[in-house]
Coordinates of C-alpha atoms in Angstrom, one line a residue:
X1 CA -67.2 14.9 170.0
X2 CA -68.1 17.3 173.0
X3 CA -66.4 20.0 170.9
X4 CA -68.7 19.4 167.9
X5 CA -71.8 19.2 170.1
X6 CA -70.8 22.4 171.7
X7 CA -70.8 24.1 168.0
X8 CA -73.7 22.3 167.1
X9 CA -76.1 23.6 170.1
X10 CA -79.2 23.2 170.6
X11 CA -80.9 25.2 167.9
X12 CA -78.8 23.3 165.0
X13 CA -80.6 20.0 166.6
X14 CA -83.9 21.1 166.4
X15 CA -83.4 21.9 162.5
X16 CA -81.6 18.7 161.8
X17 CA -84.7 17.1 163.1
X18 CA -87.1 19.2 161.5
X19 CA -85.2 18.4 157.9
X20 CA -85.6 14.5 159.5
X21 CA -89.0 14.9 159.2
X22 CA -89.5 16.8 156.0
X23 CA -87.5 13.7 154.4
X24 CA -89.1 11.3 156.4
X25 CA -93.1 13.0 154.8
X26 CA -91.8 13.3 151.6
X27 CA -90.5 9.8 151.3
X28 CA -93.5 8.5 152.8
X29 CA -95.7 10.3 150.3
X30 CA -93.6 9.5 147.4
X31 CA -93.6 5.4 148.5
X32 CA -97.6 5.4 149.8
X33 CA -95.7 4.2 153.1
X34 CA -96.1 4.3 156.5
X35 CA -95.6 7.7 157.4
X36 CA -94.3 7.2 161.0
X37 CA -91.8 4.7 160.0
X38 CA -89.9 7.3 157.4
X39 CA -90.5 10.3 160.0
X40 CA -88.4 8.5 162.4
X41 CA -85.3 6.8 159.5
X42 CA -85.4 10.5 159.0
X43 CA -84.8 11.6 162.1
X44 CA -82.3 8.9 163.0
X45 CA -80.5 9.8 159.3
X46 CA -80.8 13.5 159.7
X47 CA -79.2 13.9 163.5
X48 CA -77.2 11.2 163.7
X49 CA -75.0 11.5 160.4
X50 CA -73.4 14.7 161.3
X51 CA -72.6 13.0 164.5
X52 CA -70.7 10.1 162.8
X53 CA -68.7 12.3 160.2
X54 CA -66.9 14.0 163.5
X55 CA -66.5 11.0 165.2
X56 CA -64.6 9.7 161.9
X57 CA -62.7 12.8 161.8
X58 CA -64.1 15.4 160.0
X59 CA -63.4 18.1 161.3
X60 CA -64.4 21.0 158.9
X61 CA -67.6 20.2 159.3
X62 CA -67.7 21.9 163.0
X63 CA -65.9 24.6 161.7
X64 CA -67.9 25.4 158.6
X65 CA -71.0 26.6 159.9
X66 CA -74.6 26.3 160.5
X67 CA -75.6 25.5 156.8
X68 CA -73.3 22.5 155.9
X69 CA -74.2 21.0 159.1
X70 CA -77.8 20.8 157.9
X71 CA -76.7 19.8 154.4
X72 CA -75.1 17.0 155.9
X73 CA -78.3 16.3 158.1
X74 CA -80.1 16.4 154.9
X75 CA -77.7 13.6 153.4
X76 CA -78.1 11.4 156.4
X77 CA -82.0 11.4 156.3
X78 CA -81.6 10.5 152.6
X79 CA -79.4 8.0 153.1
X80 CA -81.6 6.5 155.8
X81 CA -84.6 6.3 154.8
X82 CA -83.3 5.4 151.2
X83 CA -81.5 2.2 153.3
X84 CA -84.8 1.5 155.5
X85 CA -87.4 1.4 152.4
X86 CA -84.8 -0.9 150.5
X87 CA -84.5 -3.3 154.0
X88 CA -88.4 -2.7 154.9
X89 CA -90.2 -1.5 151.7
X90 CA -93.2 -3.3 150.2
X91 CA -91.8 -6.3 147.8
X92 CA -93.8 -6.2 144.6

């Protein structure tokens, strides 16, 4: 885990965050929900899924660069926020 947060660094964070919040806005505007709430499933999704893949053994993702790290952050916000509006979304 060190290793991978050693690749990682500090600037791959920030974007990982910043696509956090691009899929938190988005989903917000596409459900009419609260857009706080989705900001942070984003977030969460976004940083903390690249995280688990190396802790489950994935290596290739440390060693394959910048851009599939942020793919993968991309998958995590969607995956989160996809999981929070079916757990917490409006019920019609």
């Amino acid at each position: 885990m060190e290793t991978f947060l050693d690749v990682v660094g500090a600037l791959a964070l920030i974007l990982l965050a910043l696509i956090g919040v691009v899929s938190g806005l988005i989903a917000a505007v596409i459900t009419g929900g609260s857009k706080a709430k989705y900001i942070v499933a984003g977030v969460l999704g976004a940083v903390a899924f690249p995280f688990i893949l190396a802790a489950l053994g994935v290596t290739a993702l440390a060693g394959a660069g910048l851009v599939l790290i942020l793919f993968t952050g991309v998958i995590g916000a969607v995956i989160l926020v996809v999981l929070f509006k079916a757990l917490f979304g409006r019920k019609s």
